[in-house]
Amino acid sequence: MFMYLNGQYICEEEAVIPVFDHGFMYGLGLFETFRVYNGHPFLLDDHLSRLNDGLKEMNIEKSFGREEVVSIIQSLLDKNNIKNAYIRWNVSAGNGMIGLQTEPYIEPNTIVYIKSLPEANGMVEKTGQIVTIPRNTPEGAFRLKSHHFFNNILAKREIGTDVTIEGIFLTKEGYVAEGITSNLFWVIEGVLYTPSLQTGILNGITRQFVLKLAEQMGLEIKEGLFPLDMLAEAEEVFATNSIQEIIPIKRVNAYDYKGIEGGIVAVLHKEYRIHSKQLWSVKELGG
């Protein structure tokens, strides 16, 4: 596969970054993962907005606009002869001396990974499992989609390699937080619940999109700090992320749910599929 590295399209095997890159040395880097549907990068503007905000937070002097990014993505699609793809847009701080740096990073490394995906189809049901390690708190005021993933890796080790299991974090106080690589929702008597950003979770782009869809459907939505035993009352539970979209959960530990048969998750997925080949931003919903 061809990938993009600092203005060049190269084979994956040829890609290298310097050992003094502070993304490697100190974890100063950010990434966005998103899906391309038949050539269209879904909700790209929202992903770029979050990325650019994070770059400012990390003092990395770089920003990306739609035109530049679409051009690079289209070139990668063409060179790899694919239309449906997983994209990871990665920005690493760039070179620095040994030691922590307070000055801005002015020459970051931009790396774009691509992987072919099959054309999007129906939903894939999973089982949820509460992990024992608590969700760590963000490094700053809010969680960035950064290179700091060891908490996620420890949780993944708990559940193992089974891709049909979605590990679910609680905060150290015992509140439901998020999946290892997803946000979490559940339905009780027609009300849609999701953990608040106060829990320290990532404000996922698909999370934001689903909340907007639910609002347009007229659903009552509650965000807050919710204990684990609240899941015992739920009829539907589902997770979201930009690659797996909307993921029905049929069980979390001893609690059983409707899974793929859930009425609200089915409607949300149908609406998701309608918009996935055309929208650039959540703001475009409803005109």
Coordinates of C-alpha atoms in Angstrom, one line a residue:
M1 CA 0.0 0.0 0.0
F2 CA 1.0 3.6 -0.6
M3 CA 0.9 6.0 2.3
Y4 CA 1.7 9.8 2.6
L5 CA 4.6 11.2 4.6
N6 CA 5.5 14.9 4.6
G7 CA 4.5 15.6 1.0
Q8 CA 5.5 12.3 -0.6
Y9 CA 3.6 9.2 -1.5
I10 CA 5.7 6.1 -0.6
C11 CA 5.3 2.4 0.0
E12 CA 4.6 1.5 3.6
E13 CA 8.0 -0.3 3.9
E14 CA 9.9 2.9 3.1
A15 CA 8.3 5.1 5.7
V16 CA 10.6 6.4 8.5
I17 CA 10.6 9.2 11.0
P18 CA 13.7 10.6 12.9
V19 CA 14.5 9.1 16.4
F20 CA 14.4 12.7 17.8
D21 CA 10.8 13.2 16.9
H22 CA 9.1 14.3 20.1
G23 CA 6.0 12.3 19.1
F24 CA 8.1 9.2 19.5
M25 CA 10.1 10.5 22.5
Y26 CA 7.4 12.1 24.6
G27 CA 4.0 11.2 23.0
L28 CA 3.5 14.7 21.5
G29 CA 1.3 13.7 18.6
L30 CA -2.3 13.6 17.5
F31 CA -4.4 11.5 15.0
E32 CA -7.8 11.3 13.5
T33 CA -9.3 8.1 12.1
F34 CA -12.2 8.4 9.7
R35 CA -13.9 6.4 7.0
V36 CA -14.1 7.1 3.3
Y37 CA -17.4 5.9 1.7
N38 CA -17.1 5.5 -2.1
G39 CA -14.6 8.4 -2.3
H40 CA -16.2 10.6 0.3
P41 CA -14.4 11.3 3.6
F42 CA -17.4 11.3 6.0
L43 CA -17.5 14.3 8.5
L44 CA -14.0 15.3 7.5
D45 CA -14.5 19.0 8.5
D46 CA -15.3 17.9 12.1
H47 CA -12.3 15.6 12.3
L48 CA -10.0 18.4 11.0
S49 CA -11.5 20.9 13.4
R50 CA -10.8 18.6 16.4
L51 CA -7.3 17.9 15.0
N52 CA -6.5 21.6 14.5
D53 CA -7.7 22.5 18.0
G54 CA -5.5 19.7 19.4
L55 CA -2.5 20.9 17.5
K56 CA -2.9 24.4 19.1
E57 CA -3.1 22.7 22.5
M58 CA 0.1 20.9 21.9
N59 CA 1.9 24.0 20.5
I60 CA 2.4 22.4 17.1
E61 CA 2.3 25.1 14.4
K62 CA 0.3 23.3 11.8
S63 CA -3.3 23.2 10.6
F64 CA -5.2 21.4 7.8
G65 CA -8.0 22.5 5.6
R66 CA -10.5 20.4 3.6
E67 CA -9.0 21.2 0.1
E68 CA -5.5 20.0 1.0
V69 CA -6.7 16.9 2.9
V70 CA -9.1 15.8 0.2
S71 CA -6.4 16.1 -2.4
I72 CA -4.1 13.9 -0.4
I73 CA -6.8 11.3 0.3
Q74 CA -7.9 11.2 -3.3
S75 CA -4.3 10.6 -4.4
L76 CA -4.0 7.8 -1.9
L77 CA -7.3 6.2 -3.1
D78 CA -6.1 6.5 -6.7
K79 CA -2.6 5.1 -6.1
N80 CA -4.0 2.2 -4.1
N81 CA -7.0 1.6 -6.5
I82 CA -9.6 1.7 -3.7
K83 CA -12.8 3.7 -3.0
N84 CA -13.7 2.6 0.5
A85 CA -11.1 3.1 3.1
Y86 CA -9.9 3.5 6.7
I87 CA -7.8 6.7 7.1
R88 CA -5.5 7.5 10.0
W89 CA -4.3 11.1 9.7
N90 CA -1.4 11.4 12.1
V91 CA 0.6 14.5 13.1
S92 CA 3.7 14.0 15.2
A93 CA 5.5 17.0 16.8
G94 CA 8.7 16.8 15.0
N95 CA 12.4 16.9 16.0
G96 CA 13.6 18.3 19.2
M97 CA 16.5 18.0 21.6
I98 CA 16.5 15.5 24.5
G99 CA 14.4 17.1 27.2
L100 CA 11.0 18.7 27.4
Q101 CA 10.4 21.6 25.0
T102 CA 8.3 24.7 25.7
E103 CA 8.9 26.4 22.3
P104 CA 6.5 25.8 19.5
Y105 CA 7.1 22.8 17.1
I106 CA 7.4 24.3 13.7
E107 CA 8.2 21.2 11.5
P108 CA 5.9 18.4 12.5
N109 CA 5.7 15.1 10.6
T110 CA 2.4 14.4 8.8
I111 CA 1.7 10.8 8.2
V112 CA -1.4 9.4 6.5
Y113 CA -2.1 5.7 6.7
I114 CA -4.7 4.1 4.5
K115 CA -6.4 0.6 4.6
S116 CA -8.9 -0.8 2.2
L117 CA -12.4 -1.5 3.7
P118 CA -15.3 -3.4 2.2
E119 CA -18.3 -1.4 1.2
A120 CA -20.4 -0.5 4.3
N121 CA -23.3 -2.8 5.0
G122 CA -25.3 -3.8 8.0
M123 CA -24.5 -3.5 11.7
V124 CA -22.2 -5.9 13.6
E125 CA -23.3 -6.9 17.0
K126 CA -20.9 -7.2 19.9
T127 CA -20.7 -8.1 23.6
G128 CA -19.6 -5.6 26.2
Q129 CA -17.2 -6.4 29.1
I130 CA -16.5 -4.0 32.0
V131 CA -12.7 -3.8 32.4
T132 CA -11.2 -3.6 35.9
I133 CA -8.7 -0.8 35.1
P134 CA -10.3 2.6 35.5
R135 CA -10.4 5.2 32.7
N136 CA -7.4 7.5 33.2
T137 CA -8.0 11.2 33.4
P138 CA -7.1 13.5 30.4
E139 CA -3.5 14.9 30.4
G140 CA -5.0 18.4 30.1
A141 CA -8.4 20.1 30.5
F142 CA -10.0 17.7 28.0
R143 CA -9.1 14.5 26.3
L144 CA -7.2 14.8 23.0
K145 CA -7.0 12.0 20.4
S146 CA -3.3 11.7 21.1
H147 CA -0.5 9.1 21.2
H148 CA -1.2 8.5 24.9
F149 CA -2.9 5.1 24.5
F150 CA -1.4 2.9 27.3
N151 CA -4.6 3.0 29.3
N152 CA -6.4 1.6 26.3
I153 CA -3.8 -1.0 25.7
L154 CA -4.0 -2.3 29.3
A155 CA -7.8 -2.5 28.9
K156 CA -7.4 -4.4 25.6
R157 CA -5.1 -6.9 27.3
E158 CA -7.8 -7.6 29.8
I159 CA -10.4 -8.6 27.1
G160 CA -8.0 -10.3 24.8
T161 CA -8.0 -10.5 21.0
D162 CA -11.7 -11.4 20.5
V163 CA -13.0 -8.7 18.1
T164 CA -16.6 -9.4 19.1
I165 CA -16.0 -8.0 22.6
E166 CA -16.1 -4.3 23.4
G167 CA -14.2 -3.4 26.6
I168 CA -16.0 -0.7 28.6
F169 CA -14.2 1.6 31.1
L170 CA -15.6 3.0 34.3
T171 CA -14.1 6.1 36.0
K172 CA -12.2 5.6 39.2
E173 CA -15.4 6.8 40.9
G174 CA -17.4 4.0 39.3
Y175 CA -19.3 6.0 36.6
V176 CA -19.7 4.5 33.1
A177 CA -17.2 6.2 30.8
E178 CA -16.6 4.8 27.3
G179 CA -15.4 1.8 25.3
I180 CA -11.7 1.1 24.6
T181 CA -12.0 2.8 21.2
S182 CA -15.6 3.9 21.3
N183 CA -18.3 6.1 23.0
L184 CA -21.3 4.5 24.7
F185 CA -25.0 5.0 24.6
W186 CA -28.1 3.2 26.1
V187 CA -31.8 3.5 26.0
I188 CA -34.2 3.4 29.0
E189 CA -38.0 3.9 28.3
G190 CA -37.3 5.8 25.1
V191 CA -34.7 8.1 26.6
L192 CA -31.2 8.1 25.2
Y193 CA -28.4 8.2 27.8
T194 CA -24.6 8.8 27.3
P195 CA -21.8 9.6 29.7
S196 CA -20.9 13.3 30.1
L197 CA -17.6 14.7 29.0
Q198 CA -17.0 15.3 32.7
T199 CA -16.1 11.7 32.9
G200 CA -12.9 12.5 30.9
I201 CA -14.0 10.6 27.7
L202 CA -13.1 11.6 24.2
N203 CA -15.8 13.7 22.5
G204 CA -16.0 11.4 19.5
I205 CA -17.1 12.8 16.2
T206 CA -19.5 9.9 15.7
R207 CA -20.8 10.5 19.2
Q208 CA -21.6 14.1 18.2
F209 CA -23.2 13.0 15.0
V210 CA -25.4 10.4 16.8
L211 CA -26.5 13.0 19.4
K212 CA -27.6 15.3 16.6
L213 CA -29.4 12.6 14.8
A214 CA -31.2 11.6 18.0
E215 CA -32.2 15.3 18.6
Q216 CA -33.7 15.5 15.1
M217 CA -35.6 12.3 15.8
G218 CA -37.2 14.0 18.8
L219 CA -35.5 11.7 21.4
E220 CA -35.0 12.9 24.9
I221 CA -31.3 12.9 25.6
K222 CA -29.5 12.8 28.9
E223 CA -25.8 13.3 29.4
G224 CA -24.4 12.8 32.9
L225 CA -22.5 10.8 35.5
F226 CA -24.2 7.4 35.5
P227 CA -23.4 4.4 37.8
L228 CA -22.9 1.0 36.3
D229 CA -26.0 -0.5 37.8
M230 CA -28.0 1.9 35.6
L231 CA -27.2 -0.4 32.7
A232 CA -29.4 -3.1 34.4
E233 CA -32.4 -0.9 33.4
A234 CA -31.4 -0.4 29.7
E235 CA -33.3 -2.0 26.8
E236 CA -30.7 -1.1 24.2
V237 CA -27.0 -0.4 24.5
F238 CA -24.7 0.6 21.6
A239 CA -21.2 1.9 21.0
T240 CA -20.0 4.3 18.3
N241 CA -16.8 5.1 16.5
S242 CA -15.9 6.5 13.1
I243 CA -14.7 3.2 11.6
Q244 CA -17.2 0.7 13.1
E245 CA -20.1 3.3 13.0
I246 CA -22.9 2.2 15.3
I247 CA -22.3 -1.1 17.2
P248 CA -25.2 -2.8 18.9
I249 CA -24.3 -4.4 22.2
K250 CA -26.2 -7.6 23.1
R251 CA -24.8 -8.1 26.6
V252 CA -22.7 -6.3 29.2
N253 CA -21.5 -8.7 31.9
A254 CA -24.7 -10.2 33.3
Y255 CA -27.1 -7.7 31.6
D256 CA -28.8 -8.7 28.3
Y257 CA -30.2 -6.2 25.7
K258 CA -31.9 -6.2 22.3
G259 CA -28.7 -5.8 20.4
I260 CA -29.2 -5.7 16.7
E261 CA -33.0 -6.0 17.2
G262 CA -33.2 -2.7 19.0
G263 CA -35.6 -0.2 17.4
I264 CA -33.7 3.0 18.2
V265 CA -30.3 1.7 17.1
A266 CA -31.8 0.4 13.9
V267 CA -33.3 3.9 13.0
L268 CA -30.0 5.6 13.9
H269 CA -28.1 3.3 11.7
K270 CA -30.4 3.8 8.8
E271 CA -30.0 7.5 9.1
Y272 CA -26.3 7.1 9.4
R273 CA -26.1 5.2 6.2
I274 CA -28.1 7.8 4.3
H275 CA -25.7 10.6 5.3
S276 CA -22.4 8.8 5.2
K277 CA -21.7 9.4 1.5
Q278 CA -22.4 13.1 1.5
L279 CA -21.9 15.1 4.8
W280 CA -18.8 17.0 5.6
S281 CA -19.9 18.2 9.1
V282 CA -22.5 17.5 11.7
K283 CA -23.6 21.1 11.2
E284 CA -25.1 20.2 7.8
L285 CA -27.7 17.9 9.3
G286 CA -31.2 19.4 8.7
G287 CA -29.9 21.7 6.0

